[in-house]
Amino acid sequence: MFQPVEVPAPAAGDLRPGEVLVALEHGGICGSDLPYFRAGGRPVVERGRPAGAPPGFPLHEIVGRVHASRDSAVAVGERVVGWASAADALAELVVTAGSGLHPVDGDGHRAQAIVAQPLACVLYAVDQLGDLRGKRAAVLGLGSIGMLFAWALRQRGAATVVGVDPVDRTAHAAAFGLDEVLVTDSLRWSESLGGTDRPDVVVEAVGHQTATVTHAVRGVADHGTVYCFGIPVRDAYPIDVYDVVRRNLRVIGGLTHDRRAVLGRALAHLHEFPQVAEELVTDVRPATDAAAAYTAACTPTAGRLKTVLAL
């Protein structure tokens, strides 16, 4: 449960080289934030996270105004979109790495501008998949990230894109380039596939469980690729390595690098295709309603994709 707390405001004079002080305007709830909310804001067992949770945790997708900067590429007064480095964006002010921010031209629709951050992650991931022209693709998990993957795969030339989710996302299929939405879980999907039905590429966009990666490996075609995007919860996953070797599979994953550059690419996409953000952002709530917003995000529902907080 969230509780308001007062802490000393970050001072511009305390910024280190490369850091930026941002006054928050909007924050997007990401699936990677939800395990920490379920744990009551306490740390959960996961590599790469700090031992404690700072005030304002957990929220990392941000839009805001620069109040102070020690990054020569980020000017005071600019509106920016990107990452809160410490995932502490449930706050009025955050200190974050300037390399994870990009200016947003004009005022725009600030709530929808937040989509540039998750889209940047998706574009960087799709870059790792190589030439997708003519390939058959499947996306496991059709939350906001899964929908962005479907759209990006289609933009890169995938011949077909199928989405798999227990929640019916059919109403959003056309907007994100999905040829088919299968309302089922990943196990049943993987068991239903015949030799000629298997996709060349499977994106695991669920995360925080081990089974879906196993199902992705089972479901992908021989010589195919599985991209593990969902945040892992264990050091080791029960993947059938014999199957990977025997069927010449490629299993990859990664975090987003070159963040400022890929944010720029994402903003260019959203400028050209504004309907992507318009369709994705289905729920905008005030920060005072954060607990209810996180609770709703923990329970996927037809018709709701991206939840954004006005901070």
PDB file of N, CA and C in Angstrom, residues 27-78:
ATOM      1  N   GLY A  27       3.659   9.407 -15.340  1.00  0.00           N
ATOM      2  CA  GLY A  27       4.418   8.167 -15.213  1.00  0.00           C
ATOM      3  C   GLY A  27       3.579   6.993 -15.687  1.00  0.00           C
ATOM      4  N   GLY A  28       4.198   6.088 -16.423  1.00  0.00           N
ATOM      5  CA  GLY A  28       3.487   4.918 -16.929  1.00  0.00           C
ATOM      6  C   GLY A  28       3.765   3.695 -16.080  1.00  0.00           C
ATOM      7  N   ILE A  29       2.727   2.972 -15.723  1.00  0.00           N
ATOM      8  CA  ILE A  29       2.892   1.739 -14.950  1.00  0.00           C
ATOM      9  C   ILE A  29       3.306   0.628 -15.897  1.00  0.00           C
ATOM     10  N   CYS A  30       4.431   0.003 -15.597  1.00  0.00           N
ATOM     11  CA  CYS A  30       4.986  -1.091 -16.401  1.00  0.00           C
ATOM     12  C   CYS A  30       4.777  -2.411 -15.664  1.00  0.00           C
ATOM     13  N   GLY A  31       4.657  -3.489 -16.433  1.00  0.00           N
ATOM     14  CA  GLY A  31       4.520  -4.799 -15.813  1.00  0.00           C
ATOM     15  C   GLY A  31       5.670  -5.145 -14.899  1.00  0.00           C
ATOM     16  N   SER A  32       6.866  -4.593 -15.173  1.00  0.00           N
ATOM     17  CA  SER A  32       8.014  -4.886 -14.316  1.00  0.00           C
ATOM     18  C   SER A  32       7.905  -4.207 -12.955  1.00  0.00           C
ATOM     19  N   ASP A  33       7.004  -3.222 -12.814  1.00  0.00           N
ATOM     20  CA  ASP A  33       6.791  -2.565 -11.513  1.00  0.00           C
ATOM     21  C   ASP A  33       5.895  -3.383 -10.585  1.00  0.00           C
ATOM     22  N   LEU A  34       5.068  -4.238 -11.157  1.00  0.00           N
ATOM     23  CA  LEU A  34       3.970  -4.833 -10.392  1.00  0.00           C
ATOM     24  C   LEU A  34       4.404  -5.810  -9.297  1.00  0.00           C
ATOM     25  N   PRO A  35       5.453  -6.630  -9.500  1.00  0.00           N
ATOM     26  CA  PRO A  35       5.854  -7.514  -8.388  1.00  0.00           C
ATOM     27  C   PRO A  35       6.228  -6.757  -7.129  1.00  0.00           C
ATOM     28  N   TYR A  36       6.806  -5.559  -7.283  1.00  0.00           N
ATOM     29  CA  TYR A  36       7.181  -4.759  -6.121  1.00  0.00           C
ATOM     30  C   TYR A  36       5.944  -4.188  -5.427  1.00  0.00           C
ATOM     31  N   PHE A  37       4.948  -3.810  -6.218  1.00  0.00           N
ATOM     32  CA  PHE A  37       3.691  -3.348  -5.626  1.00  0.00           C
ATOM     33  C   PHE A  37       3.024  -4.484  -4.860  1.00  0.00           C
ATOM     34  N   ARG A  38       2.989  -5.682  -5.473  1.00  0.00           N
ATOM     35  CA  ARG A  38       2.371  -6.827  -4.796  1.00  0.00           C
ATOM     36  C   ARG A  38       3.092  -7.151  -3.493  1.00  0.00           C
ATOM     37  N   ALA A  39       4.401  -6.874  -3.468  1.00  0.00           N
ATOM     38  CA  ALA A  39       5.187  -7.143  -2.263  1.00  0.00           C
ATOM     39  C   ALA A  39       5.124  -5.990  -1.270  1.00  0.00           C
ATOM     40  N   GLY A  40       4.228  -5.045  -1.502  1.00  0.00           N
ATOM     41  CA  GLY A  40       4.060  -3.932  -0.577  1.00  0.00           C
ATOM     42  C   GLY A  40       5.177  -2.913  -0.653  1.00  0.00           C
ATOM     43  N   GLY A  41       5.829  -2.812  -1.846  1.00  0.00           N
ATOM     44  CA  GLY A  41       6.924  -1.866  -2.005  1.00  0.00           C
ATOM     45  C   GLY A  41       8.248  -2.397  -1.517  1.00  0.00           C
ATOM     46  N   ARG A  42       8.256  -3.620  -0.974  1.00  0.00           N
ATOM     47  CA  ARG A  42       9.500  -4.201  -0.486  1.00  0.00           C
ATOM     48  C   ARG A  42      10.263  -4.820  -1.653  1.00  0.00           C
ATOM     49  N   PRO A  43      11.581  -4.936  -1.521  1.00  0.00           N
ATOM     50  CA  PRO A  43      12.350  -5.590  -2.570  1.00  0.00           C
ATOM     51  C   PRO A  43      11.910  -7.039  -2.734  1.00  0.00           C
ATOM     52  N   VAL A  44      11.956  -7.538  -3.945  1.00  0.00           N
ATOM     53  CA  VAL A  44      11.720  -8.942  -4.199  1.00  0.00           C
ATOM     54  C   VAL A  44      13.014  -9.549  -4.709  1.00  0.00           C
ATOM     55  N   VAL A  45      13.089 -10.873  -4.708  1.00  0.00           N
ATOM     56  CA  VAL A  45      14.323 -11.537  -5.112  1.00  0.00           C
ATOM     57  C   VAL A  45      14.480 -11.389  -6.623  1.00  0.00           C
ATOM     58  N   GLU A  46      15.396 -10.536  -7.020  1.00  0.00           N
ATOM     59  CA  GLU A  46      15.643 -10.314  -8.447  1.00  0.00           C
ATOM     60  C   GLU A  46      17.010  -9.667  -8.601  1.00  0.00           C
ATOM     61  N   ARG A  47      17.805 -10.191  -9.506  1.00  0.00           N
ATOM     62  CA  ARG A  47      19.118  -9.601  -9.738  1.00  0.00           C
ATOM     63  C   ARG A  47      18.986  -8.189 -10.289  1.00  0.00           C
ATOM     64  N   GLY A  48      19.985  -7.360  -9.979  1.00  0.00           N
ATOM     65  CA  GLY A  48      20.048  -6.041 -10.569  1.00  0.00           C
ATOM     66  C   GLY A  48      19.221  -4.990  -9.868  1.00  0.00           C
ATOM     67  N   ARG A  49      18.558  -5.341  -8.765  1.00  0.00           N
ATOM     68  CA  ARG A  49      17.763  -4.357  -8.029  1.00  0.00           C
ATOM     69  C   ARG A  49      18.488  -3.982  -6.739  1.00  0.00           C
ATOM     70  N   PRO A  50      18.278  -2.756  -6.268  1.00  0.00           N
ATOM     71  CA  PRO A  50      18.920  -2.346  -5.024  1.00  0.00           C
ATOM     72  C   PRO A  50      18.373  -3.127  -3.839  1.00  0.00           C
ATOM     73  N   ALA A  51      19.139  -3.106  -2.736  1.00  0.00           N
ATOM     74  CA  ALA A  51      18.741  -3.858  -1.549  1.00  0.00           C
ATOM     75  C   ALA A  51      17.516  -3.254  -0.888  1.00  0.00           C
ATOM     76  N   GLY A  52      17.308  -1.961  -1.050  1.00  0.00           N
ATOM     77  CA  GLY A  52      16.154  -1.308  -0.446  1.00  0.00           C
ATOM     78  C   GLY A  52      15.349  -0.560  -1.482  1.00  0.00           C
ATOM     79  N   ALA A  53      14.138  -0.175  -1.117  1.00  0.00           N
ATOM     80  CA  ALA A  53      13.265   0.547  -2.038  1.00  0.00           C
ATOM     81  C   ALA A  53      13.255   2.020  -1.654  1.00  0.00           C
ATOM     82  N   PRO A  54      13.684   2.934  -2.554  1.00  0.00           N
ATOM     83  CA  PRO A  54      13.701   4.359  -2.222  1.00  0.00           C
ATOM     84  C   PRO A  54      12.298   4.937  -2.240  1.00  0.00           C
ATOM     85  N   PRO A  55      12.077   6.082  -1.605  1.00  0.00           N
ATOM     86  CA  PRO A  55      10.777   6.762  -1.731  1.00  0.00           C
ATOM     87  C   PRO A  55      10.460   7.007  -3.211  1.00  0.00           C
ATOM     88  N   GLY A  56       9.203   6.792  -3.569  1.00  0.00           N
ATOM     89  CA  GLY A  56       8.807   6.954  -4.958  1.00  0.00           C
ATOM     90  C   GLY A  56       8.862   5.680  -5.780  1.00  0.00           C
ATOM     91  N   PHE A  57       9.285   4.597  -5.181  1.00  0.00           N
ATOM     92  CA  PHE A  57       9.418   3.290  -5.848  1.00  0.00           C
ATOM     93  C   PHE A  57       8.067   2.557  -5.789  1.00  0.00           C
ATOM     94  N   PRO A  58       7.629   1.827  -6.855  1.00  0.00           N
ATOM     95  CA  PRO A  58       8.327   1.516  -8.096  1.00  0.00           C
ATOM     96  C   PRO A  58       7.634   2.142  -9.323  1.00  0.00           C
ATOM     97  N   LEU A  59       8.321   3.026 -10.014  1.00  0.00           N
ATOM     98  CA  LEU A  59       7.818   3.609 -11.263  1.00  0.00           C
ATOM     99  C   LEU A  59       9.025   4.162 -12.014  1.00  0.00           C
ATOM    100  N   HIS A  60       9.179   3.791 -13.294  1.00  0.00           N
ATOM    101  CA  HIS A  60      10.370   4.235 -14.018  1.00  0.00           C
ATOM    102  C   HIS A  60      10.087   4.895 -15.362  1.00  0.00           C
ATOM    103  N   GLU A  61       8.879   4.771 -15.903  1.00  0.00           N
ATOM    104  CA  GLU A  61       8.550   5.413 -17.174  1.00  0.00           C
ATOM    105  C   GLU A  61       8.061   6.835 -16.893  1.00  0.00           C
ATOM    106  N   ILE A  62       8.754   7.837 -17.440  1.00  0.00           N
ATOM    107  CA  ILE A  62       8.455   9.206 -17.019  1.00  0.00           C
ATOM    108  C   ILE A  62       8.338  10.182 -18.185  1.00  0.00           C
ATOM    109  N   VAL A  63       7.512  11.208 -17.957  1.00  0.00           N
ATOM    110  CA  VAL A  63       7.493  12.445 -18.735  1.00  0.00           C
ATOM    111  C   VAL A  63       7.545  13.580 -17.726  1.00  0.00           C
ATOM    112  N   GLY A  64       8.411  14.553 -17.963  1.00  0.00           N
ATOM    113  CA  GLY A  64       8.514  15.655 -17.018  1.00  0.00           C
ATOM    114  C   GLY A  64       9.305  16.819 -17.577  1.00  0.00           C
ATOM    115  N   ARG A  65       9.506  17.827 -16.732  1.00  0.00           N
ATOM    116  CA  ARG A  65      10.198  19.054 -17.112  1.00  0.00           C
ATOM    117  C   ARG A  65      11.551  19.109 -16.391  1.00  0.00           C
ATOM    118  N   VAL A  66      12.610  19.456 -17.126  1.00  0.00           N
ATOM    119  CA  VAL A  66      13.957  19.509 -16.563  1.00  0.00           C
ATOM    120  C   VAL A  66      14.103  20.765 -15.699  1.00  0.00           C
ATOM    121  N   HIS A  67      14.464  20.543 -14.435  1.00  0.00           N
ATOM    122  CA  HIS A  67      14.692  21.660 -13.512  1.00  0.00           C
ATOM    123  C   HIS A  67      16.164  22.004 -13.378  1.00  0.00           C
ATOM    124  N   ALA A  68      17.025  21.025 -13.531  1.00  0.00           N
ATOM    125  CA  ALA A  68      18.468  21.258 -13.467  1.00  0.00           C
ATOM    126  C   ALA A  68      19.148  20.140 -14.237  1.00  0.00           C
ATOM    127  N   SER A  69      20.333  20.429 -14.797  1.00  0.00           N
ATOM    128  CA  SER A  69      20.980  19.428 -15.628  1.00  0.00           C
ATOM    129  C   SER A  69      22.492  19.553 -15.573  1.00  0.00           C
ATOM    130  N   ARG A  70      23.149  18.391 -15.473  1.00  0.00           N
ATOM    131  CA  ARG A  70      24.591  18.314 -15.671  1.00  0.00           C
ATOM    132  C   ARG A  70      24.899  17.389 -16.847  1.00  0.00           C
ATOM    133  N   ASP A  71      23.966  17.353 -17.784  1.00  0.00           N
ATOM    134  CA  ASP A  71      24.138  16.642 -19.048  1.00  0.00           C
ATOM    135  C   ASP A  71      24.001  17.678 -20.151  1.00  0.00           C
ATOM    136  N   SER A  72      25.051  17.860 -20.941  1.00  0.00           N
ATOM    137  CA  SER A  72      25.065  18.929 -21.939  1.00  0.00           C
ATOM    138  C   SER A  72      24.009  18.750 -23.021  1.00  0.00           C
ATOM    139  N   ALA A  73      23.463  17.525 -23.168  1.00  0.00           N
ATOM    140  CA  ALA A  73      22.456  17.264 -24.203  1.00  0.00           C
ATOM    141  C   ALA A  73      21.036  17.474 -23.692  1.00  0.00           C
ATOM    142  N   VAL A  74      20.873  17.795 -22.410  1.00  0.00           N
ATOM    143  CA  VAL A  74      19.541  17.983 -21.822  1.00  0.00           C
ATOM    144  C   VAL A  74      19.497  19.366 -21.191  1.00  0.00           C
ATOM    145  N   ALA A  75      18.631  20.223 -21.730  1.00  0.00           N
ATOM    146  CA  ALA A  75      18.597  21.620 -21.296  1.00  0.00           C
ATOM    147  C   ALA A  75      17.532  21.857 -20.230  1.00  0.00           C
ATOM    148  N   VAL A  76      17.828  22.768 -19.334  1.00  0.00           N
ATOM    149  CA  VAL A  76      16.854  23.187 -18.330  1.00  0.00           C
ATOM    150  C   VAL A  76      15.630  23.771 -19.044  1.00  0.00           C
ATOM    151  N   GLY A  77      14.445  23.381 -18.574  1.00  0.00           N
ATOM    152  CA  GLY A  77      13.199  23.854 -19.154  1.00  0.00           C
ATOM    153  C   GLY A  77      12.609  22.925 -20.188  1.00  0.00           C
ATOM    154  N   GLU A  78      13.400  21.988 -20.725  1.00  0.00           N
ATOM    155  CA  GLU A  78      12.872  21.056 -21.714  1.00  0.00           C
ATOM    156  C   GLU A  78      11.923  20.052 -21.077  1.00  0.00           C
TER     157      GLU A  78
END
